[in-house]
PDB file of C-alpha atoms in Angstrom:
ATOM      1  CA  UNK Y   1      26.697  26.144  15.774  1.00  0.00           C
ATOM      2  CA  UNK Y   2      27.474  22.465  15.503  1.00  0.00           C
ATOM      3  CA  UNK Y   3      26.061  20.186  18.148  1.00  0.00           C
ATOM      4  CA  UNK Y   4      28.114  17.898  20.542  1.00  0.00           C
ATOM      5  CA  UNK Y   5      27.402  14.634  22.136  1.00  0.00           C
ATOM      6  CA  UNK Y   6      27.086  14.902  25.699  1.00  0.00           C
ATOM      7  CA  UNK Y   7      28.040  12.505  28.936  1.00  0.00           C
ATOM      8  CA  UNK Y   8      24.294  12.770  30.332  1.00  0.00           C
ATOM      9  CA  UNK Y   9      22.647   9.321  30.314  1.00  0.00           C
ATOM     10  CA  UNK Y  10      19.438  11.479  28.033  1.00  0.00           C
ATOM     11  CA  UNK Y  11      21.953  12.695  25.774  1.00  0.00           C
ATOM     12  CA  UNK Y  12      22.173   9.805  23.073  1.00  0.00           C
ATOM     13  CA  UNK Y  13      18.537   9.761  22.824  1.00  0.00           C
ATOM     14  CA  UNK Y  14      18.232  12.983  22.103  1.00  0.00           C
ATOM     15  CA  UNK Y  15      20.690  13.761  19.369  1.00  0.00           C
ATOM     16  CA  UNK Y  16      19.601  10.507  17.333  1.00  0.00           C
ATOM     17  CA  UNK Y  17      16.422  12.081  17.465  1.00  0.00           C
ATOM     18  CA  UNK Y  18      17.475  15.483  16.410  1.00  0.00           C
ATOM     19  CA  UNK Y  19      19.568  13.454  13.636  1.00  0.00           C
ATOM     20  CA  UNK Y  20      16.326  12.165  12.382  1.00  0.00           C
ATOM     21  CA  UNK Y  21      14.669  15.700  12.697  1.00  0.00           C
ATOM     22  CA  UNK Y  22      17.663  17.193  10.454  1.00  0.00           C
ATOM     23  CA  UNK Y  23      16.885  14.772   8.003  1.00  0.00           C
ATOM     24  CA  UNK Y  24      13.267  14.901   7.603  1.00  0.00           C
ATOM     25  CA  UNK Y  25      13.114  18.503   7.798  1.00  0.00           C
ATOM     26  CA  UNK Y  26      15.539  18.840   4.687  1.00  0.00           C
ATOM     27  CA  UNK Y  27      13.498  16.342   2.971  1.00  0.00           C
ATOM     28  CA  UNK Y  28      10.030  17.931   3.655  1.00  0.00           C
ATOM     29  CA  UNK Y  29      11.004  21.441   2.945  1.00  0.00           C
ATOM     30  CA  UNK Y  30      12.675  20.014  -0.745  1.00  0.00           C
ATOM     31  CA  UNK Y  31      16.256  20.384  -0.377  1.00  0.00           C
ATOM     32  CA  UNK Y  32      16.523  16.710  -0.533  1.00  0.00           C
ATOM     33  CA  UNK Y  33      14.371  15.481  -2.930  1.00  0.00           C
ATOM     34  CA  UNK Y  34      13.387  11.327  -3.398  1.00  0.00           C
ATOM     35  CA  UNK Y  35      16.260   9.661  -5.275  1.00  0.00           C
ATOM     36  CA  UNK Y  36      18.710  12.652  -4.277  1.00  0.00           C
ATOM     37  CA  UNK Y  37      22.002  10.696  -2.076  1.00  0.00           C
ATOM     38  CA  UNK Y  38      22.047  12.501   1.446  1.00  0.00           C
ATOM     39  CA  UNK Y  39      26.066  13.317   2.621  1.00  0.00           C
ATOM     40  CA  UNK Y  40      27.558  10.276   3.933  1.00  0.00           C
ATOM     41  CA  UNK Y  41      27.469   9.219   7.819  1.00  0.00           C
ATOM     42  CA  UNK Y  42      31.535  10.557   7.711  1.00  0.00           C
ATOM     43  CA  UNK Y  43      29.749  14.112   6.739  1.00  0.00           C
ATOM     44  CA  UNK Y  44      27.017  14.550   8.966  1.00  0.00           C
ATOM     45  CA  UNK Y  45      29.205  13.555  11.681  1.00  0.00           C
ATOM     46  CA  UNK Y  46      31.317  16.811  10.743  1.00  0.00           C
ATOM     47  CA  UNK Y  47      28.094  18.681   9.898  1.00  0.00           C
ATOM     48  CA  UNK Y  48      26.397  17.973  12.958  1.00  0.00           C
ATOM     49  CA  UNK Y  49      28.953  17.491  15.751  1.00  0.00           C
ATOM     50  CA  UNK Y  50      27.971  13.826  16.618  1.00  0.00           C
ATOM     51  CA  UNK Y  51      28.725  10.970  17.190  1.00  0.00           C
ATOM     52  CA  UNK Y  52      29.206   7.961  14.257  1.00  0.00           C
ATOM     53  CA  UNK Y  53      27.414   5.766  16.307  1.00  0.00           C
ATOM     54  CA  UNK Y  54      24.390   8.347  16.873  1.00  0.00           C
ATOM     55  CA  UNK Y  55      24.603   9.593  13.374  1.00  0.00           C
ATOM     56  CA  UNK Y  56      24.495   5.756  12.143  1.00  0.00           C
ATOM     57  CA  UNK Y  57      21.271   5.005  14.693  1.00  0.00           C
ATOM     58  CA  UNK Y  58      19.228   7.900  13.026  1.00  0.00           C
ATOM     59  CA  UNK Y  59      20.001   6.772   9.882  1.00  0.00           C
ATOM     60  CA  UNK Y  60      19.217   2.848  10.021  1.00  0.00           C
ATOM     61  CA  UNK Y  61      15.899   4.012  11.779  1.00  0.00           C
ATOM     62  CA  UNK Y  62      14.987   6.357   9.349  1.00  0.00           C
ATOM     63  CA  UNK Y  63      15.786   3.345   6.642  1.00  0.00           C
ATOM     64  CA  UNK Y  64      13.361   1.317   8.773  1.00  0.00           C
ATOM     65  CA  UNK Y  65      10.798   3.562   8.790  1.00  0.00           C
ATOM     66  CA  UNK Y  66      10.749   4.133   5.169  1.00  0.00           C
ATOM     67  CA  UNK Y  67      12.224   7.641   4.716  1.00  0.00           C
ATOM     68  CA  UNK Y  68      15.646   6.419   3.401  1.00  0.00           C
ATOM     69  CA  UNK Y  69      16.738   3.745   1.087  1.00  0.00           C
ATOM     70  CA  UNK Y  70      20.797   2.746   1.308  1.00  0.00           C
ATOM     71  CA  UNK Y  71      22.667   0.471  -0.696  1.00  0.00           C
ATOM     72  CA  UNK Y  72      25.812  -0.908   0.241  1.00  0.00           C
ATOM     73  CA  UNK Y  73      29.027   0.257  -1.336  1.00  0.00           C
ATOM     74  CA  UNK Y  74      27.094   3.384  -2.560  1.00  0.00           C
ATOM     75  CA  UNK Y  75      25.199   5.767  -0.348  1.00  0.00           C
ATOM     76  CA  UNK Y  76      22.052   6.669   1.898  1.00  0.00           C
ATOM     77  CA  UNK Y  77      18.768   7.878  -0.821  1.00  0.00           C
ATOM     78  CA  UNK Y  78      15.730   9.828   0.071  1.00  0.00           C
ATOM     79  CA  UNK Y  79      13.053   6.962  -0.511  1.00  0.00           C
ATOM     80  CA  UNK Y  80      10.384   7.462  -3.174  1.00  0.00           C
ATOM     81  CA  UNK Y  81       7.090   8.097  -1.668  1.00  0.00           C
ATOM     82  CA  UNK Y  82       5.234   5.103  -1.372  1.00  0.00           C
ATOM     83  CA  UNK Y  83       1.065   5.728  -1.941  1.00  0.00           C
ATOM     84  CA  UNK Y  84      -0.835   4.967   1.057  1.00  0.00           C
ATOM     85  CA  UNK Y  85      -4.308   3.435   1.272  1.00  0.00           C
ATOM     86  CA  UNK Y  86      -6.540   3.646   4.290  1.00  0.00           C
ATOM     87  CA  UNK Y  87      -7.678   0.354   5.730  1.00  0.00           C
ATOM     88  CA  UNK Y  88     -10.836   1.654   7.403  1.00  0.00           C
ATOM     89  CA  UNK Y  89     -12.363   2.277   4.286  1.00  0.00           C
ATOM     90  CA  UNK Y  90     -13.145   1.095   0.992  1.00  0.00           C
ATOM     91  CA  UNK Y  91     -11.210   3.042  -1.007  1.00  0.00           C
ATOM     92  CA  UNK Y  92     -11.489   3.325  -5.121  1.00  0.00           C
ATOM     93  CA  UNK Y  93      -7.983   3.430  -5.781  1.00  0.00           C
ATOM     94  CA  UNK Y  94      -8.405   5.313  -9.001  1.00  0.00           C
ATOM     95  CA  UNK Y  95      -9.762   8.023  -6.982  1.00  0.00           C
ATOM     96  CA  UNK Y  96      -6.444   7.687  -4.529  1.00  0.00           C
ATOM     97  CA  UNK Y  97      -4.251   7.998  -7.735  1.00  0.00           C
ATOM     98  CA  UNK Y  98      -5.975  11.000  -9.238  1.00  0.00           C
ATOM     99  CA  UNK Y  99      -6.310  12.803  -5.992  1.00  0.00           C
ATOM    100  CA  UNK Y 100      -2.504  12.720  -6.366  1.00  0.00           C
ATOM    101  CA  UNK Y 101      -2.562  14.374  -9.488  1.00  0.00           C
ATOM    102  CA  UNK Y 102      -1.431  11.671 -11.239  1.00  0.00           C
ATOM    103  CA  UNK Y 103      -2.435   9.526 -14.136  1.00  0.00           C
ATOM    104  CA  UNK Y 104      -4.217   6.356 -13.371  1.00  0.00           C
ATOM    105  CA  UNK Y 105      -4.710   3.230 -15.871  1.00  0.00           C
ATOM    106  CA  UNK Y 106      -6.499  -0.149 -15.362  1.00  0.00           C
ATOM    107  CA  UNK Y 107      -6.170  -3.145 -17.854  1.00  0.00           C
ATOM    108  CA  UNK Y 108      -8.818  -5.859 -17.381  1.00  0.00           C
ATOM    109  CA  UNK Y 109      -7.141  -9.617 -17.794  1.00  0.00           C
ATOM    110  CA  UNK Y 110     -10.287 -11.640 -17.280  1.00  0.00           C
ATOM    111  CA  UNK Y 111     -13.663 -11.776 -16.493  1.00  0.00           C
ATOM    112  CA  UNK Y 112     -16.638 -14.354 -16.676  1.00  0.00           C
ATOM    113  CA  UNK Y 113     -17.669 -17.104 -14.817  1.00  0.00           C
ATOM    114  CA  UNK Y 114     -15.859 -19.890 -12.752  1.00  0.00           C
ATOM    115  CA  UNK Y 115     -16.764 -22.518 -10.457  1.00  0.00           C
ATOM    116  CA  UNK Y 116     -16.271 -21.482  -6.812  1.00  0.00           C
ATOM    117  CA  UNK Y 117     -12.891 -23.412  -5.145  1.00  0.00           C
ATOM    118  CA  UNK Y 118     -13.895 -24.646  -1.840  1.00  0.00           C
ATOM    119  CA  UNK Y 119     -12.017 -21.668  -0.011  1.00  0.00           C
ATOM    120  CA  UNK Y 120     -13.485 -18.936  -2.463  1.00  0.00           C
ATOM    121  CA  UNK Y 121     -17.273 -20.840  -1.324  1.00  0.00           C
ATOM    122  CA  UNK Y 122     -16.334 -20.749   2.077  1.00  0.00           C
ATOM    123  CA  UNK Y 123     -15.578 -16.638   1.906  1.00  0.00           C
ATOM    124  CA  UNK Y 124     -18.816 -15.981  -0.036  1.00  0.00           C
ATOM    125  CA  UNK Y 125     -20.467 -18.458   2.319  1.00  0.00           C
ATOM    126  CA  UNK Y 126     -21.949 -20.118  -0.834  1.00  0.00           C
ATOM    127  CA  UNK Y 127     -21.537 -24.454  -1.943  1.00  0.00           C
ATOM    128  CA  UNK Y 128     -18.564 -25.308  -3.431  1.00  0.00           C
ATOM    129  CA  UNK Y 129     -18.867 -25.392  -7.470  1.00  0.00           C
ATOM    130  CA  UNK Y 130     -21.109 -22.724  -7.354  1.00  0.00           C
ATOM    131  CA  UNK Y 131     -21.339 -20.183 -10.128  1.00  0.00           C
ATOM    132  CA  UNK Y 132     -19.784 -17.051  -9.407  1.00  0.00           C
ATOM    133  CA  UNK Y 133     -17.896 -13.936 -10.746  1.00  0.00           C
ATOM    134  CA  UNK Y 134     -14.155 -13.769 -11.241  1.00  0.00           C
ATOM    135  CA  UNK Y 135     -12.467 -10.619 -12.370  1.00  0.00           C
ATOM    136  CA  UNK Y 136      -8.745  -9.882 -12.316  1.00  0.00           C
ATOM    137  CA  UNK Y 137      -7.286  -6.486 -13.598  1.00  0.00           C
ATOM    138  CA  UNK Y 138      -4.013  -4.573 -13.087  1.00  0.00           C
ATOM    139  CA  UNK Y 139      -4.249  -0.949 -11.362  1.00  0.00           C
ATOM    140  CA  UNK Y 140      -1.495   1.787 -12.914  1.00  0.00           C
ATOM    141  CA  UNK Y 141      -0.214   4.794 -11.446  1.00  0.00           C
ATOM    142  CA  UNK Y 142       1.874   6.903 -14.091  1.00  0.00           C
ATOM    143  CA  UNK Y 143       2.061   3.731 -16.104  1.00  0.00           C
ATOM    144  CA  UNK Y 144       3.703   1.529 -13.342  1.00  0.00           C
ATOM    145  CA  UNK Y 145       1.480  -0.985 -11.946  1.00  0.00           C
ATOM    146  CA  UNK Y 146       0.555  -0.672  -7.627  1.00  0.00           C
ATOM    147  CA  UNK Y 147      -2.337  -3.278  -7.225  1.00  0.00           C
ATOM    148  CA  UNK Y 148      -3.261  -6.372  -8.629  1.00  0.00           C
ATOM    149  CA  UNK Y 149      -7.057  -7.224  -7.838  1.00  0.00           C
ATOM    150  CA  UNK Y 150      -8.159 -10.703  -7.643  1.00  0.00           C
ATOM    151  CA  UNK Y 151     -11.891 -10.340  -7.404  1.00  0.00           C
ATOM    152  CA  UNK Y 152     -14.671 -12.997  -6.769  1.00  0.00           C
ATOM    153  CA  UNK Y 153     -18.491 -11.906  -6.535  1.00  0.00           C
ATOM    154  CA  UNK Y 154     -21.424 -13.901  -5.793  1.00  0.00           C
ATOM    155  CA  UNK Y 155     -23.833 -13.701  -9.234  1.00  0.00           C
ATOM    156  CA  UNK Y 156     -27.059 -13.435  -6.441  1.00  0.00           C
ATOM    157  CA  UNK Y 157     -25.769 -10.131  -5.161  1.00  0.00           C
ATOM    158  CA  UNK Y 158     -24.508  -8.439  -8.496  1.00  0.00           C
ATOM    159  CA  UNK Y 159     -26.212 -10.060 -11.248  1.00  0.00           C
ATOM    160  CA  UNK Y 160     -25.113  -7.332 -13.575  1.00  0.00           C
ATOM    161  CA  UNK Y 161     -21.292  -7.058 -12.642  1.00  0.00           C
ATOM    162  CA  UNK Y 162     -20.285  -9.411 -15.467  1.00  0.00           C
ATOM    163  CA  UNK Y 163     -21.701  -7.063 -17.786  1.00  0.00           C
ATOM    164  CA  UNK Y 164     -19.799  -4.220 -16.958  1.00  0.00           C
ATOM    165  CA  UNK Y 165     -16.920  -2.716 -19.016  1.00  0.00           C
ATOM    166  CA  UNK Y 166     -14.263  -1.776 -16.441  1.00  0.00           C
ATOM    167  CA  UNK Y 167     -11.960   0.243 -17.658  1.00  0.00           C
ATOM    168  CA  UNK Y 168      -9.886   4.084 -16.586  1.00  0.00           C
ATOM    169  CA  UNK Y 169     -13.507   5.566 -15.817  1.00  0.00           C
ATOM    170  CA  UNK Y 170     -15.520   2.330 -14.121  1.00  0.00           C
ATOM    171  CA  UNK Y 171     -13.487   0.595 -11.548  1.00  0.00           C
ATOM    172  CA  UNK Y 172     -15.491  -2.843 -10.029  1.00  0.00           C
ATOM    173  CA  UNK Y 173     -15.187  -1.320  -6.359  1.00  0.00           C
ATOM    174  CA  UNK Y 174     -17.053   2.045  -7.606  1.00  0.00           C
ATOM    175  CA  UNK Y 175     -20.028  -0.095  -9.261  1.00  0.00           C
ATOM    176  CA  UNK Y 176     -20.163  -2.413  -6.288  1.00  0.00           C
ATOM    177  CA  UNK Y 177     -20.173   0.813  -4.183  1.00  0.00           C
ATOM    178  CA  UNK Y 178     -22.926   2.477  -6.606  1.00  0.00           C
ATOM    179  CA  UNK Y 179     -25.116  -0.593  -6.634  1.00  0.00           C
ATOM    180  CA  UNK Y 180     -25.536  -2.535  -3.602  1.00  0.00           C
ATOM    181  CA  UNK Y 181     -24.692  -0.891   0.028  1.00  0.00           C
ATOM    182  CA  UNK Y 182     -22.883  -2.146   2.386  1.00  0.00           C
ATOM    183  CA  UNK Y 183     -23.495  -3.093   6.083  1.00  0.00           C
ATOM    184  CA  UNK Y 184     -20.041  -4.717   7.021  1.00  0.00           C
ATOM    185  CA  UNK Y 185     -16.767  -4.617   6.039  1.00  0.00           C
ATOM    186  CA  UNK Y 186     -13.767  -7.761   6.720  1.00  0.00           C
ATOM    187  CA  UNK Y 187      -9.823  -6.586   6.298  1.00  0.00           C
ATOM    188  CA  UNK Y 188      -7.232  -9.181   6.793  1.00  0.00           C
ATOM    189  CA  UNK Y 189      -3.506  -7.574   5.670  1.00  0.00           C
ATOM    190  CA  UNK Y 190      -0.868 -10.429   4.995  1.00  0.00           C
ATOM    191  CA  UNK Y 191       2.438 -10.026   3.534  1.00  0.00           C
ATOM    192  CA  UNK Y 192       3.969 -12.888   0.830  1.00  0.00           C
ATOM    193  CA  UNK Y 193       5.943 -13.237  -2.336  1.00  0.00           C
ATOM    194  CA  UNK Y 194       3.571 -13.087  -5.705  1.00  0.00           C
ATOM    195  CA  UNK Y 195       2.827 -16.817  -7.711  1.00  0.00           C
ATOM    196  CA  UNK Y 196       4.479 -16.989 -10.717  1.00  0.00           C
ATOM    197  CA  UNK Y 197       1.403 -15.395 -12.823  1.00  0.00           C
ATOM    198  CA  UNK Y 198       0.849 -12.593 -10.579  1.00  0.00           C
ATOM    199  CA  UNK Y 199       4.088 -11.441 -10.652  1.00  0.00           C
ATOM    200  CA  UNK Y 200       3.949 -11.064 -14.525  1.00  0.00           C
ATOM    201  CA  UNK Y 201       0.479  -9.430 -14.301  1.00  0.00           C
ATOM    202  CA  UNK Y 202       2.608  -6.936 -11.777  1.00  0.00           C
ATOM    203  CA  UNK Y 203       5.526  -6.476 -13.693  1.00  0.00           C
ATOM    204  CA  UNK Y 204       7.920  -7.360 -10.627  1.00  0.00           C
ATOM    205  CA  UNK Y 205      10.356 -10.359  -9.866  1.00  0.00           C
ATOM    206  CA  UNK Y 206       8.579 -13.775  -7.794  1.00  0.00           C
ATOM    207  CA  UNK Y 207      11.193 -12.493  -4.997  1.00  0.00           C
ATOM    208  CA  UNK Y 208       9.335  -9.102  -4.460  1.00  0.00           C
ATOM    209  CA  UNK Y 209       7.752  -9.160  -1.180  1.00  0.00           C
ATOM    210  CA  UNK Y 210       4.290  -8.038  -1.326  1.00  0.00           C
ATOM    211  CA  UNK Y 211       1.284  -6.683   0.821  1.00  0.00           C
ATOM    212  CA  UNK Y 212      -2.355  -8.656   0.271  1.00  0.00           C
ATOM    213  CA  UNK Y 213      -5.375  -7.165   1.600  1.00  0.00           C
ATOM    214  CA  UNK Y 214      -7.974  -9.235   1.615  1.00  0.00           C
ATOM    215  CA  UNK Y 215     -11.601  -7.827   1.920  1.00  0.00           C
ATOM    216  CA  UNK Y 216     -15.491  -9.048   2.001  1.00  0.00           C
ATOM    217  CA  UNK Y 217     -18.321  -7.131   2.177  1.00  0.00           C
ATOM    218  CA  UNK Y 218     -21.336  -7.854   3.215  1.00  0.00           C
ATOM    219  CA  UNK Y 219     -25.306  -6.186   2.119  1.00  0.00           C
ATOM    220  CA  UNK Y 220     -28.347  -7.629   4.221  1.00  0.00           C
ATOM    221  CA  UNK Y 221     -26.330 -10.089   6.290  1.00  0.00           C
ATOM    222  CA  UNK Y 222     -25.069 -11.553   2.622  1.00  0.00           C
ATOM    223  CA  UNK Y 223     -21.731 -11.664   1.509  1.00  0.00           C
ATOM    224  CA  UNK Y 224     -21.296  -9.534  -1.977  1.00  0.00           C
ATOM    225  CA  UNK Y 225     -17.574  -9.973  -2.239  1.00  0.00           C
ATOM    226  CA  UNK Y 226     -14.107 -11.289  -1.865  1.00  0.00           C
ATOM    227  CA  UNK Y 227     -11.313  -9.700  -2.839  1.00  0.00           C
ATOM    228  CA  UNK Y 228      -7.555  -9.994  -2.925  1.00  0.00           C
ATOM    229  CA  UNK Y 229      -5.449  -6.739  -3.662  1.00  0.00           C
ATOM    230  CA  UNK Y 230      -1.646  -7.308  -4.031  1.00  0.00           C
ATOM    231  CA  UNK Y 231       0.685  -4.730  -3.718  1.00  0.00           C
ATOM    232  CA  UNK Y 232       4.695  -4.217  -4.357  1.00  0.00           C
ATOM    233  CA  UNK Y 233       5.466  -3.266  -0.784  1.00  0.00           C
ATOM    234  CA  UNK Y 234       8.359  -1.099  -2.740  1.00  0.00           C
ATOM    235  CA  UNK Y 235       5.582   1.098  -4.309  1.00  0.00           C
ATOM    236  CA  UNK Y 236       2.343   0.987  -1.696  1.00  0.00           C
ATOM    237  CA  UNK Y 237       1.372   1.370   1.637  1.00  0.00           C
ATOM    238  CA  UNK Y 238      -1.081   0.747   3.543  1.00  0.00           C
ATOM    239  CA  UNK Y 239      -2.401   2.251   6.802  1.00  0.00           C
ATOM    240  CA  UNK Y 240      -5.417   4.447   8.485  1.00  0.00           C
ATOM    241  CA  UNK Y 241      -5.786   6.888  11.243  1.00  0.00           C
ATOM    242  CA  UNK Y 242      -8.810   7.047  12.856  1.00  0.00           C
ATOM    243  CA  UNK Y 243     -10.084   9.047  16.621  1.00  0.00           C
ATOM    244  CA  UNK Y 244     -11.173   6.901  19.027  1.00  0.00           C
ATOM    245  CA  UNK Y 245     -12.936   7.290  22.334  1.00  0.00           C
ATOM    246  CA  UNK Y 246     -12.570   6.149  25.809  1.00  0.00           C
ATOM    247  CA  UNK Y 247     -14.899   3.419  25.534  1.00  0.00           C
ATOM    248  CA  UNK Y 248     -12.455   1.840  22.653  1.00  0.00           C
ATOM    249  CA  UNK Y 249      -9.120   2.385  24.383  1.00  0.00           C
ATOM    250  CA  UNK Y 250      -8.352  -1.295  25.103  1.00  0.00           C
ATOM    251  CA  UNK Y 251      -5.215  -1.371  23.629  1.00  0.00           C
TER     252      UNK Y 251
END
């Protein structure tokens, strides 16, 4: 039986939302499938009995929210799924990939020595020009490339991480993680567009918008690491979900 809109003041809520529902039960039980085109707004207006204007709400919200991907002039797409990294932990994101049951790749680009910028001193709380640990390297999923890591480490710390081989089996967060525990962990999530060499390194255009998280750890009150991990916000997420309790419900 189709549905129809309604003159109660609750009704417009409602049906948007059971627009949405109609959507993202089709596309979690496989009938729509990522990449398939969904029936245009003219046919789930017939389909469902309501109104353009509700039909068009559920739609542009579940665009927002990430579920749908529509181009003009051609149609409404079930969006690719997106991997999706917790930020309350430190995650290996090889493990992420092959949890996933897919293939997962890294390609070092460089690693030795540098002297430390005055900002990359300041985050290992070290002099400026001191000695320290620079590693970059490219993360692949299925051959496509989710997370460029921009890695600084203070030589004191890890004296042994610019010995390492990194490679498919031996990713830097695991041997940090192996070696030296932590005590405290900093996350600070930015968004911006990629420089010029990092874009190349990621394979997408200097106009991509991307997702930096920035992380430091710290073992014995010492800072072991800074990090930068760039993403292509078209092909990661990231986001947690934790339990809190009433002592921590401050908003």
């Amino acid at each position: 039986m189709k549905k129809t809109d309604t003159d109660s003041a609750a009704a417009p809520k409602a049906l948007y939302l059971q627009a949405k529902q109609f959507v993202l039960e089709r596309t979690a039980s496989g009938f729509w499938k990522p990449g398939d085109m969904i029936p245009s707004e003219n046919q789930l207006v017939s389909e469902l009995g309501m109104s353009r204007m509700t039909i068009n709400r559920a739609l542009r919200e579940l665009t927002n929210e990430g579920h749908l991907e529509r181009t003009s002039g051609v149609g409404t797409f079930i969006a690719e799924r997106k991997p999706h990294s917790n930020l309350l932990q430190i995650a290996n994101i090889a493990d992420e990939i092959i949890s996933r049951g897919h293939r997962y790749h890294c390609e070092v680009l460089d690693l030795g020595r540098v002297a430390a910028p005055f900002t990359i001193a300041s985050a290992l709380e070290l002099t400026t020009g001191s000695s320290v640990y620079h590693l970059r390297c490219v993360h692949y999923e299925e051959d496509l490339a989710v997370q460029l890591e921009d890695r600084y480490v203070s030589p004191a710390m890890a004296p042994d991480f610019i010995h390492q081989h990194f490679d498919d089996t031996l990713q830097p967060s695991r041997y940090l993680l192996n070696t030296i525990p932590v005590d405290e962990i900093e996350h600070i999530v930015d968004a911006l567009l990629p420089s010029d060499e990092d874009a190349k390194a990621l394979e997408i255009d200097t106009n991509e918008p991307c997702l930096a998280l920035m992380r430091r750890t710290w073992s014995a009150s010492r800072v072991v690491t800074y990090v930068k991990f760039l993403h292509p916000s078209m092909r990661y997420r990231l986001g947690s979900r934790f339990s809190v309790d009433a002592s921590s419900r401050a908003g």
